[in-house]
Amino acid sequence: MKTYEGKMIASGLKFGIVVSRFNDAISERLLDGAIDALMRHDADDKNIDVVWVPGSFEIPQVAKKLVDTGKYNAVICLGAVIRGETPHFDFVAGEAAKGIAKLSLESKVPVIYGILTTDTIDQAVERAGIKAGNRGEKAALSAIEMANLLKAVK
Ligand code: INI
């Protein structure tokens, strides 16, 4: 029997982070959490590129562009879609999730879904570093694990 696992070591890995400006008070916290997690796992800040996009709807297109450069070991997508604020919540949240899922299946490197979808601003705040962890940090940890796992499984 052989078991494969992704090591939680980020040294030598290159990360692209796509982050949405919409609800930036939340997404900045997700970005802080993600960068903090990468650095605490020995990433080099020269190996982290951050790209801001207008909203979560635009994340998959830019994430694809980053994947297509071939420069990154993982691409991390961060944003916050809050139902209370928009009647088109379902479209924005749904299209972002679909786009990222499709891209990740087509990509040789992991594309990590770190978009909060919540009913209220309070729920988003709680998941951005207050009370209920930081979704950006969790996304970064998934990126490290998956980047190493996909290298290990040949
Ligand atoms: N984008 C978000 O990231 N979060 C939201 O909550 C949101 N709302 O509320 O509408 C949102 N809308 C913008 C959307 O992502 C696109 O940027 C816009 O439709 C232009 O294509």
XYZ file of C-alpha atoms and ligand atoms in Angstrom:
175
model
C 0.000 0.000 0.000
C 1.197 3.520 -0.750
C -0.387 6.589 0.774
C -0.021 10.056 -0.692
C -0.373 13.256 1.281
C 0.492 16.871 0.572
C 3.149 18.235 2.916
C 2.407 21.549 4.610
C 5.625 23.193 3.403
C 5.413 26.262 1.186
C 9.115 26.957 0.665
C 10.006 27.033 -3.017
C 6.343 27.184 -4.078
C 4.878 30.060 -6.112
C 1.370 31.301 -5.397
C -0.988 33.519 -7.368
C -3.803 35.085 -5.355
C -6.843 36.592 -7.079
C -8.870 38.761 -4.713
C -12.105 40.660 -5.220
C -12.346 44.380 -4.431
C -16.111 44.131 -3.841
C -16.680 43.992 -0.072
C -12.983 44.809 0.306
C -13.216 45.291 4.075
C -13.810 41.526 4.142
C -11.620 40.437 1.258
C -8.618 42.368 2.614
C -8.924 40.324 5.813
C -9.096 37.118 3.759
C -5.970 38.223 1.891
C -4.144 39.004 5.162
C -5.106 35.557 6.494
C -3.918 33.833 3.332
C -0.559 35.637 3.192
C 0.008 35.071 6.913
C -0.614 31.329 6.506
C 1.702 31.087 3.478
C 4.488 32.961 5.294
C 4.099 30.862 8.453
C 4.631 27.800 6.279
C 7.883 29.191 4.903
C 6.733 30.753 1.664
C 8.950 33.510 0.278
C 7.041 36.762 -0.244
C 8.831 37.155 -3.603
C 6.909 34.020 -4.641
C 3.459 35.465 -3.908
C 1.653 37.570 -6.528
C -1.641 39.275 -5.671
C -4.093 40.387 -8.357
C -7.138 42.511 -7.464
C -10.299 42.163 -9.571
C -13.526 44.223 -9.378
C -15.796 41.465 -8.058
C -16.050 37.737 -7.469
C -17.668 37.288 -10.884
C -14.339 38.275 -12.494
C -12.229 35.894 -10.390
C -12.361 32.797 -12.661
C -11.235 34.677 -15.784
C -8.200 36.160 -14.057
C -7.448 32.906 -12.208
C -7.356 31.194 -15.627
C -4.921 33.812 -16.875
C -2.635 33.108 -13.890
C -2.879 29.334 -14.407
C -2.059 29.774 -18.109
C 1.189 31.616 -17.309
C 2.518 28.322 -15.921
C 4.335 30.341 -13.229
C 2.401 29.194 -10.180
C 2.203 26.015 -8.102
C -1.259 27.060 -6.896
C -3.796 29.801 -7.528
C -5.927 30.997 -4.609
C -9.265 32.755 -5.207
C -10.581 35.060 -2.484
C -13.772 37.098 -2.288
C -16.992 37.702 -0.387
C -20.480 37.459 -1.848
C -23.104 38.629 0.637
C -26.762 37.809 -0.047
C -28.132 40.726 1.971
C -26.607 43.150 -0.483
C -27.664 41.867 -3.829
C -30.593 40.323 -5.618
C -28.127 38.676 -8.015
C -26.283 36.891 -5.200
C -27.078 33.510 -6.746
C -25.646 34.485 -10.132
C -22.454 36.023 -8.784
C -21.835 33.272 -6.233
C -22.884 30.495 -8.614
C -20.850 31.673 -11.590
C -17.746 32.235 -9.465
C -18.007 28.738 -8.000
C -18.724 27.124 -11.384
C -15.888 28.984 -13.062
C -13.370 28.016 -10.404
C -14.543 24.385 -10.379
C -14.246 24.142 -14.172
C -10.823 25.783 -14.162
C -9.500 23.530 -11.415
C -10.509 20.401 -13.360
C -8.734 21.684 -16.466
C -5.653 22.937 -14.632
C -2.498 21.017 -13.737
C -2.108 23.104 -10.582
C -4.668 23.517 -7.800
C -7.133 26.385 -8.018
C -8.451 26.992 -4.532
C -11.942 28.281 -3.757
C -11.761 30.825 -0.944
C -14.893 32.847 -1.615
C -17.236 33.474 1.286
C -20.935 33.200 0.440
C -23.023 34.383 3.350
C -26.495 35.704 4.089
C -25.279 38.643 6.171
C -22.305 40.954 6.623
C -21.942 39.686 10.188
C -21.503 36.101 8.971
C -18.865 37.281 6.499
C -16.994 39.217 9.210
C -17.038 36.170 11.484
C -15.423 34.049 8.749
C -12.818 36.697 7.936
C -10.876 36.473 11.162
C -13.425 37.169 13.902
C -14.871 34.269 15.906
C -15.138 31.703 13.110
C -11.608 31.535 11.720
C -10.362 33.087 8.512
C -11.447 31.552 5.208
C -8.413 33.066 3.503
C -6.077 31.254 5.871
C -7.884 27.970 5.216
C -7.684 28.547 1.474
C -3.920 29.118 1.715
C -3.459 25.926 3.753
C -5.441 24.004 1.119
C -3.252 25.544 -1.584
C -0.026 24.404 0.131
C -1.369 20.897 0.720
C -2.756 20.513 -2.803
C 0.329 21.951 -4.516
C 2.519 19.383 -2.745
C -0.016 16.588 -3.230
C -0.279 17.119 -6.986
C 3.520 17.083 -7.222
C 3.626 13.829 -5.240
C 0.918 12.018 -7.243
C 2.468 11.504 -10.629
N -19.218 40.838 -6.176
C -18.737 40.283 -5.039
O -17.577 39.846 -5.015
N -19.516 40.205 -3.933
C -20.793 40.669 -3.906
O -21.466 40.560 -2.843
C -21.307 41.269 -5.079
N -22.635 41.837 -5.093
O -23.185 42.048 -4.021
O -23.167 42.151 -6.129
C -20.476 41.354 -6.224
N -20.926 41.919 -7.346
C -20.066 42.352 -8.425
C -19.763 41.261 -9.435
O -18.885 40.305 -8.876
C -19.096 41.827 -10.695
O -17.916 42.504 -10.337
C -20.001 42.806 -11.437
O -21.258 42.233 -11.717
C -19.338 43.199 -12.804
O -19.191 42.049 -13.648
